[in-house]
Coordinates of C-alpha atoms and ligand atoms in Angstrom, one line a residue:
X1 CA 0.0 0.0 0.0
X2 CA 1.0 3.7 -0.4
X3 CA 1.0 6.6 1.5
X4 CA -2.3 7.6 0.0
X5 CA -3.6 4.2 0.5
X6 CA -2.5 3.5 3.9
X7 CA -4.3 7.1 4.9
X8 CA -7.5 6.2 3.3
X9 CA -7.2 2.7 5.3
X10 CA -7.6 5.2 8.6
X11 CA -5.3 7.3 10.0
X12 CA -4.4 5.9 13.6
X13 CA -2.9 8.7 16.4
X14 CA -0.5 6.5 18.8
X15 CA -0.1 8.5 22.1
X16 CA 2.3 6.7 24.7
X17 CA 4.9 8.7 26.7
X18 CA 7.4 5.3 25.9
X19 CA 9.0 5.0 23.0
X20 CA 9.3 1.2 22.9
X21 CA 5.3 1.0 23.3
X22 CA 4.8 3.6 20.1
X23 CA 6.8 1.0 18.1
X24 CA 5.0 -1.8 19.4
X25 CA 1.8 -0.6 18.2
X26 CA 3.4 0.8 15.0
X27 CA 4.6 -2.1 13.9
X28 CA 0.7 -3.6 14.5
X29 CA -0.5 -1.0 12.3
X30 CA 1.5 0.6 9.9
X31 CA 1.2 -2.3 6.9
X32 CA -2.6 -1.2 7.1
X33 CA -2.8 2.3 8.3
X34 CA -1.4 5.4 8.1
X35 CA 0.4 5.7 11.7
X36 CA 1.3 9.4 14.1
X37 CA 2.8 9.4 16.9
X38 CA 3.1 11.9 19.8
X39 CA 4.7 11.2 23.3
X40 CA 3.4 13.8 25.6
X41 CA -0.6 14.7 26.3
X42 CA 0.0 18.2 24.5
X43 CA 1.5 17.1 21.7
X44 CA -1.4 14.7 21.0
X45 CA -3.6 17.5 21.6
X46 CA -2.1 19.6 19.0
X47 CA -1.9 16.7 16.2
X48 CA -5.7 15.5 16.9
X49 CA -6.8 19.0 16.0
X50 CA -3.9 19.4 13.1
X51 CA -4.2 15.9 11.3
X52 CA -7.8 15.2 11.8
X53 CA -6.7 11.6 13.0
X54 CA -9.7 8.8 12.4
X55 CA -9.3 7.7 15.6
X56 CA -6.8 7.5 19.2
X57 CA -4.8 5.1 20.9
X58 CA -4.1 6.6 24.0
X59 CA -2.4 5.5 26.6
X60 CA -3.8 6.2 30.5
X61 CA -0.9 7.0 32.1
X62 CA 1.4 9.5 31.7
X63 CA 3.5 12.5 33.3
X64 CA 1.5 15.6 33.1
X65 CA -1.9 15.4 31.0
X66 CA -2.6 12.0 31.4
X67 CA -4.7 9.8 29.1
X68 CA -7.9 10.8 31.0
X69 CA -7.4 14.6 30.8
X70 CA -6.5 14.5 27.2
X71 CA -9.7 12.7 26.5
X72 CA -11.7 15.0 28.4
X73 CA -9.7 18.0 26.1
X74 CA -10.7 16.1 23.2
X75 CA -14.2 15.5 24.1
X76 CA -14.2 19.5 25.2
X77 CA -13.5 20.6 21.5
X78 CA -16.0 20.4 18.5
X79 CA -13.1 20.1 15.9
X80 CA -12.1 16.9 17.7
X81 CA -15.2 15.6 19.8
X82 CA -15.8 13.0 17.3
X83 CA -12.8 10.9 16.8
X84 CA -13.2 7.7 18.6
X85 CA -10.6 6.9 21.3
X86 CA -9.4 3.9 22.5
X87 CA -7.4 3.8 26.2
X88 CA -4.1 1.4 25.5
X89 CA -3.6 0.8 29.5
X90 CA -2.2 -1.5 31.7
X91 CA -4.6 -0.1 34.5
X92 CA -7.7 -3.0 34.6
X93 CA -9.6 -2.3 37.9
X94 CA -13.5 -1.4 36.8
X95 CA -13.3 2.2 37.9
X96 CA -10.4 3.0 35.4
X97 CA -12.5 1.6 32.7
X98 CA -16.1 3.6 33.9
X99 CA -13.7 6.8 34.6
X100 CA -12.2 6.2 30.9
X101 CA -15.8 6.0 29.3
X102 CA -17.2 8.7 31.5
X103 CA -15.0 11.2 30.3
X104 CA -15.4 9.9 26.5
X105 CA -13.1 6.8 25.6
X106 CA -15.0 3.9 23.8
X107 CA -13.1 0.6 23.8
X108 CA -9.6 -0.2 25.9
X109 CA -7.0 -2.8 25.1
X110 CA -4.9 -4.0 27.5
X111 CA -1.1 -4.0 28.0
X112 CA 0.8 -5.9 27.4
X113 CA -0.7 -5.6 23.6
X114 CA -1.3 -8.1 21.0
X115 CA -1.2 -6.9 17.8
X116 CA -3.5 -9.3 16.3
X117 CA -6.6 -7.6 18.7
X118 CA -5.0 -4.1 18.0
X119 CA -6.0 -4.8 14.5
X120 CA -9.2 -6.1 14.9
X121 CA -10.0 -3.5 17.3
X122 CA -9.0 -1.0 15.4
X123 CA -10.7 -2.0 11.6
X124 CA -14.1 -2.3 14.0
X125 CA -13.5 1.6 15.4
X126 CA -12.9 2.4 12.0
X127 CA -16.3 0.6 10.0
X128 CA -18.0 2.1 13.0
X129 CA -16.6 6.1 12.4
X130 CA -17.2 5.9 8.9
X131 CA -20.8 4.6 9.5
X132 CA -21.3 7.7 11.7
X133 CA -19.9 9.8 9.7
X134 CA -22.1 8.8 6.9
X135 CA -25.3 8.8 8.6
X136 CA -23.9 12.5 9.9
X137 CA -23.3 13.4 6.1
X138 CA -26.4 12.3 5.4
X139 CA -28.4 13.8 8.6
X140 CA -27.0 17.2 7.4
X141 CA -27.9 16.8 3.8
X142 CA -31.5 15.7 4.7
X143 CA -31.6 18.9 7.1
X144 CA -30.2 21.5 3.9
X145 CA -32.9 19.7 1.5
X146 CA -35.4 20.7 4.5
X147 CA -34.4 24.2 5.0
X148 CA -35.2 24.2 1.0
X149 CA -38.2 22.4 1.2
X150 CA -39.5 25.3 3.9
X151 CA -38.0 28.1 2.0
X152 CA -40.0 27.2 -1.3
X153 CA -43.0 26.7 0.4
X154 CA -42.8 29.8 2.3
X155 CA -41.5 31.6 -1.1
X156 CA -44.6 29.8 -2.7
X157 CA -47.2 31.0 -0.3
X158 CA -45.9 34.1 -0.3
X159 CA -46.2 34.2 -4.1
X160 CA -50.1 32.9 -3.7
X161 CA -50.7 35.4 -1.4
X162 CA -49.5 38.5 -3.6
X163 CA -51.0 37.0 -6.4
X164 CA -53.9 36.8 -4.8
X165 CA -54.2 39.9 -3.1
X166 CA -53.0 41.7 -6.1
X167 CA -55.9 40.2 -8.3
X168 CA -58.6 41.4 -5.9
X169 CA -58.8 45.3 -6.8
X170 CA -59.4 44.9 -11.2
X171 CA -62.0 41.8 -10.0
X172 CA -63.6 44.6 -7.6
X173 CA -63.3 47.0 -10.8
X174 CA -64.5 44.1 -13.0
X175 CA -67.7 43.3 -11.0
X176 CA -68.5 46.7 -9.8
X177 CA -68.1 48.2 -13.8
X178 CA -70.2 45.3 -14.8
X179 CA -73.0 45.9 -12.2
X180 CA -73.4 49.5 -12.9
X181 CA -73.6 48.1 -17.1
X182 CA -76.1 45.8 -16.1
X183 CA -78.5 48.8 -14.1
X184 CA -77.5 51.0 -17.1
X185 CA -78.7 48.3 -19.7
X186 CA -81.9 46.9 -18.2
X187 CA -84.8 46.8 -20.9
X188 CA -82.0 48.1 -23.5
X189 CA -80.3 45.5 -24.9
X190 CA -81.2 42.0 -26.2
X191 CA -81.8 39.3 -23.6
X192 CA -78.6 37.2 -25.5
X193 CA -76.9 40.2 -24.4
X194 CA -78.3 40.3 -20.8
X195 CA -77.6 37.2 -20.5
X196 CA -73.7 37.7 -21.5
X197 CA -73.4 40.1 -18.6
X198 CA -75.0 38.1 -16.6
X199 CA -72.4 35.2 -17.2
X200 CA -69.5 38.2 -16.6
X201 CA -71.1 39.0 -13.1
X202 CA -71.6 35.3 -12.3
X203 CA -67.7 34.4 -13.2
X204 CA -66.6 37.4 -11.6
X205 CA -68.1 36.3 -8.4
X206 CA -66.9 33.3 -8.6
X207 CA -63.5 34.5 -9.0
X208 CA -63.6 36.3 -6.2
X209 CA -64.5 33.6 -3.8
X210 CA -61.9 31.6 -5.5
X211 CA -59.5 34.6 -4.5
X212 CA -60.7 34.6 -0.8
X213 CA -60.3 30.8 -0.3
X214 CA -57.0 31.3 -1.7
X215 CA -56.0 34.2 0.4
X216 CA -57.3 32.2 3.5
X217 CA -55.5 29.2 2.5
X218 CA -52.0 31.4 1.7
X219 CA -52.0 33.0 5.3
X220 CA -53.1 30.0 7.6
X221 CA -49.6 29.8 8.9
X222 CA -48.8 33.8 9.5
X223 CA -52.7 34.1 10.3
X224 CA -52.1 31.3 13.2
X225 CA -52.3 31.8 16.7
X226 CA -51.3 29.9 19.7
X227 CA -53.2 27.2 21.1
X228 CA -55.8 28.3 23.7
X229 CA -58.9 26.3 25.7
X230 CA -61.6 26.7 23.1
X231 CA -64.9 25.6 23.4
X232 CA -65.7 23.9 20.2
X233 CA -69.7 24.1 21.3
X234 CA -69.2 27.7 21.1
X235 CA -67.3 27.7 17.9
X236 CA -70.2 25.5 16.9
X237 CA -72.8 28.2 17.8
X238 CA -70.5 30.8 15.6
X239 CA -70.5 29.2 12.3
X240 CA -74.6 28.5 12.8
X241 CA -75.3 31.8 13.6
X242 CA -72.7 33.2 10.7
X243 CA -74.7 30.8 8.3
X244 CA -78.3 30.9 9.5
X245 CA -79.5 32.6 6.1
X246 CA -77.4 29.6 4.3
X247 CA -79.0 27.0 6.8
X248 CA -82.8 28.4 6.5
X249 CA -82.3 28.6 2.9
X250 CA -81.4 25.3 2.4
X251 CA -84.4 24.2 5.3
X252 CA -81.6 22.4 7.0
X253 CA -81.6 21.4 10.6
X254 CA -78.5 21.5 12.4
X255 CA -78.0 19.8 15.6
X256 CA -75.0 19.3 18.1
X257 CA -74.4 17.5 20.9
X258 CA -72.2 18.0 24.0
X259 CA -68.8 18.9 22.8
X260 CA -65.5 19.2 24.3
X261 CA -63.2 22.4 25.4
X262 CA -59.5 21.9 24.1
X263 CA -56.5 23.7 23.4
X264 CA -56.7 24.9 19.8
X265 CA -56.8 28.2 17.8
X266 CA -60.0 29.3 17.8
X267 CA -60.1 31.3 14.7
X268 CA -58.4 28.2 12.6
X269 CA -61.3 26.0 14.5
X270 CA -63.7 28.1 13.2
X271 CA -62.5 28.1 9.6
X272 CA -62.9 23.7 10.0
X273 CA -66.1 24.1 10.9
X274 CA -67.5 26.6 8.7
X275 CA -65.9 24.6 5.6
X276 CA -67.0 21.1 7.3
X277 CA -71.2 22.4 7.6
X278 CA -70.9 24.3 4.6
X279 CA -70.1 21.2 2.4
X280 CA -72.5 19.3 4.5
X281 CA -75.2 22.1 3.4
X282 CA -73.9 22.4 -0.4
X283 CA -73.4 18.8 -1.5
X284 CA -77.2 17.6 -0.7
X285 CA -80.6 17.2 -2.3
X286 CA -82.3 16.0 0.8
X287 CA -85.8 17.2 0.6
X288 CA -84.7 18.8 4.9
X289 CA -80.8 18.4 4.8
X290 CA -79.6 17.0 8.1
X291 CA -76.3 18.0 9.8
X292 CA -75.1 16.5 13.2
X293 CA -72.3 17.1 15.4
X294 CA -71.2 14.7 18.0
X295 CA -67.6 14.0 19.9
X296 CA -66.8 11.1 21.7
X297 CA -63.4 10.0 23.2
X298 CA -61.2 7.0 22.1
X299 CA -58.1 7.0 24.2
X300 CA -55.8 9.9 24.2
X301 CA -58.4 11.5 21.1
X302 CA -61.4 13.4 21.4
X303 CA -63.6 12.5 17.5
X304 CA -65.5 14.8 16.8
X305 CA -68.0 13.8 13.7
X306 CA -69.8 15.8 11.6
X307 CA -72.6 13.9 10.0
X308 CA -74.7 14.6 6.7
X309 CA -77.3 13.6 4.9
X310 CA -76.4 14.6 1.6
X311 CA -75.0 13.2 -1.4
X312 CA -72.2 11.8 -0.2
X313 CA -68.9 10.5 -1.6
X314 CA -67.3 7.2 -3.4
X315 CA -65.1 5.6 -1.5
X316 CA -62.4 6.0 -4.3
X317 CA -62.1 9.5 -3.5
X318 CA -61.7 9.6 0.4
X319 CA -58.5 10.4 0.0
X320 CA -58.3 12.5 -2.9
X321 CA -61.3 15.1 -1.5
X322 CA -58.2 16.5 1.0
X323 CA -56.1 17.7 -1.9
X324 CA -55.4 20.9 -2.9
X325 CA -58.1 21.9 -5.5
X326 CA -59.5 18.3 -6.3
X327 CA -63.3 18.7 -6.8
X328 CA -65.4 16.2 -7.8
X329 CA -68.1 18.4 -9.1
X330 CA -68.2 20.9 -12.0
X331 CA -69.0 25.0 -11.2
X332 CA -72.1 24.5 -12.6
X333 CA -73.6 21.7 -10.5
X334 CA -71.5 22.6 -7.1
X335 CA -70.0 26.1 -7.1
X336 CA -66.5 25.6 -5.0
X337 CA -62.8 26.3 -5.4
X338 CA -61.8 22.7 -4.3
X339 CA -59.9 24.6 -1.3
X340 CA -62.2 23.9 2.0
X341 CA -60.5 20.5 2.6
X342 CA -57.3 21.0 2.1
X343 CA -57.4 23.9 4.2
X344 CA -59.3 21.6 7.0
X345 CA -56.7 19.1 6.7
X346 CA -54.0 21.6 7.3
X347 CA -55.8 23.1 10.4
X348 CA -56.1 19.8 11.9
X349 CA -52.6 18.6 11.1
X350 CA -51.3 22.1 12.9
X351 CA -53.0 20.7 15.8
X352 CA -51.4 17.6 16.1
X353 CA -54.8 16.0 14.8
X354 CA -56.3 13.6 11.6
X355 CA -59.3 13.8 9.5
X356 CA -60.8 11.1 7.2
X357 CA -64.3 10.5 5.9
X358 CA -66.4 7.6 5.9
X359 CA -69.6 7.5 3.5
X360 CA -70.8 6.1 0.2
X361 CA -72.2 7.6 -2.8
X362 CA -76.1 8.5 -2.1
X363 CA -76.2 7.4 1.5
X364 CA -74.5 10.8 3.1
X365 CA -71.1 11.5 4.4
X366 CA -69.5 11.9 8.0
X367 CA -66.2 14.1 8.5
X368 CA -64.2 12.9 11.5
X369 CA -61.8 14.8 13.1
X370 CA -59.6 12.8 16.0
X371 CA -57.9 16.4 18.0
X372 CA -55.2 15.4 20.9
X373 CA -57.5 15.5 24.3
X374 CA -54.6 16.6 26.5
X375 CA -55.5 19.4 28.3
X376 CA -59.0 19.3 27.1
X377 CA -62.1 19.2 30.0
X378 CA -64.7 16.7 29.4
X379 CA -67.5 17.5 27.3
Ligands
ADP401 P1 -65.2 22.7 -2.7 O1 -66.4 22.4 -1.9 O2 -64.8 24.2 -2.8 O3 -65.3 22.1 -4.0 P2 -63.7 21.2 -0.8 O4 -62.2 21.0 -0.7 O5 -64.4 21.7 0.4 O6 -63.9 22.1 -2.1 O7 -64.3 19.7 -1.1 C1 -63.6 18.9 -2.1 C2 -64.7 18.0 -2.8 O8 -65.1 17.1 -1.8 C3 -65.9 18.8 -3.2 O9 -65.7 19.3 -4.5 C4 -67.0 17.7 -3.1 O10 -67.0 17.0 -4.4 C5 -66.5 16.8 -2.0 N1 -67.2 17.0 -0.8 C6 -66.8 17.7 0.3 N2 -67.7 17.7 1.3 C7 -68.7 16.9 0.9 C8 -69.9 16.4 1.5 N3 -70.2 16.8 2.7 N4 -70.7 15.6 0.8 C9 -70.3 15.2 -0.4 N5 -69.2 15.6 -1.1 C10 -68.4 16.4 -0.4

């Protein structure tokens, strides 16, 4: 082997204040490895931090920093901390062996040494570095593509919320000029035209609610607020009273039962809610639509559940409903922006939280939330 090879093989620092056991263990390593020497404590300290050895053999005993001291040293400073160091000693009573490991050693071999277990020794400290090392490497690179990951999704937010934002004023201009042409045109024009202005208001209106879920769904994390008790039987009795024109409309009955007070953000339960008995309202024909909210508690979760009666969903597409804009439903049959679940699902992940759906096409849907009950009061 040469030089280069031997150092790729490991590079091995011998520390032993006698010269006759340096060459003992050289001769051990040197066909394999690249070997350093030092005789003295600060010697060893200087050529751990100036060679980058892969690992120590140090001897225990000697005249003023001795084996334990350097260790500690060693152990003390981040450029050296992790090279593995094995105590050569002749010292063998337990507490030299738990001082040794206490202040940072990991094996010991025994004086006097044979070179056959210096070796193996030795090749296992090495496999073992390198293993760390590597799982290190790839700690760190899994930690950069994560700082990226959050960057682009923060840059990417940031970009849906400008967008949005920015697209709200020439939608106000485009509805509010098209209103005022509609008043100015009534009994003037042909119904086909009427009819195009009509389609302009309509789209423009549903742009704008597009825009709004958007914006909502772009500022859940810098909207968010810390955790607090919240009653969800209170933020039940919000979203009814917020959609009691939607809910008489629709001749819907709403009913809840006991629910429980838990730590959560209050506005973010809110939003869950609202989407939740909204789509519960929207997506059903029943002749008197039927929306129930229950909670019971399974374990360490409280599930909440809210129940429909409407037209409920294939099981093919439990799953997909919680994706970002996946609709199953055209404009025209179900006006939506495909947003209110994937904003839910957010909400509830933020709070440590799941949500599935269990229901079949025709027979109604129920939406289950299971929220952490720690530091929640019974319902
Ligand atoms: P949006 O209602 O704006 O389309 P959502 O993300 O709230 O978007 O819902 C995604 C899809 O899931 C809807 O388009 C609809 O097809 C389906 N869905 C949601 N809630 C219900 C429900 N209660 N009953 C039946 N289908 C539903």
């Amino acid at each position: 082997m040469n030089g280069y090879e031997l150092a790729q093989n490991g590079r091995i620092l011998v520390v032993d204040d006698s010269a006759v056991n340096v060459s003992i263990l050289n001769q051990a390593l040197e066909d394999e490895h690249e070997v350093l020497f030092a005789l003295n404590g600060a010697d060893a300290l200087e050529l751990a931090r100036t060679r980058a050895p892969d690992l120590i053999l140090l001897d225990a005993v000697m005249p003023d920093l001795d084996g334990y001291a350097v260790c500690a040293q060693l152990e003390a400073n981040p450029e050296t901390r992790d090279i593995p160091v094995i105590f050569v000693t002749s010292l063998d009573r337990p507490e030299d062996e738990t001082r040794a490991l206490e202040v940072g050693a990991v094996d010991f071999i025994h004086k006097p040494v044979n070179a056959a277990v210096v070796r193996a020794r030795v090749r296992i400290h090495l496999t073992l570095k390198r293993q760390r090392d590597q799982l290190k490497e790839a700690g760190n690179q899994l930690q950069d593509v994560n700082v990226a990951l959050v960057n682009s999704n923060h840059d990417l937010q940031h970009f849906a919320h400008l967008a949005a934002h920015d697209l709200q004023a020439p939608l106000n201009a485009i509805a509010g000029f098209t209103q005022l042409l509609k008043d100015e045109c009534a009994g003037k024009v042909s119904p086909q035209t009427d009819q195009h202005i009509a389609f302009i208001l309509d789209s423009a209106h549903r742009m704008r609610a597009l825009i709004l879920d958007l914006l909502a769904y772009s500022q859940l994390d810098s909207l968010a607020q810390p955790l607090e008790s919240t009653s969800l039987k209170k933020v039940l009795d919000e979203v009814t009273f917020i959609l009691a024109n939607q809910i008489s409309e629709a001749k819907a009955v709403v009913t809840c039962a006991e629910l429980p007070t838990l730590m959560a953000d209050r506005q973010q339960m809110q939003q869950l809610f609202m989407n939740l008995v909204e789509n519960a309202l929207k997506y059903n024909k029943s002749e008197q639509p039927e929306i129930h909210i229950s909670a019971t508690r399974e374990g360490n979760d409280w599930i909440i559940a809210v129940k429909d009666n409407g037209i409920g969903i294939s099981p093919k597409y439990h799953q997909q409903i919680f994706e970002l804009f996946r609709r199953l439903h055209g404009s025209q049959a179900y006006p939506g922006s495909g947003i209110g679940l994937a904003m839910c699902h957010r909400i509830v992940s933020r709070h440590g939280g799941r949500i599935w759906v269990e229901s079949e096409e025709g027979k109604g849907s129920c939406f289950y939330i299971a929220l952490p009950a720690d530091a929640s009061s019974p319902a």
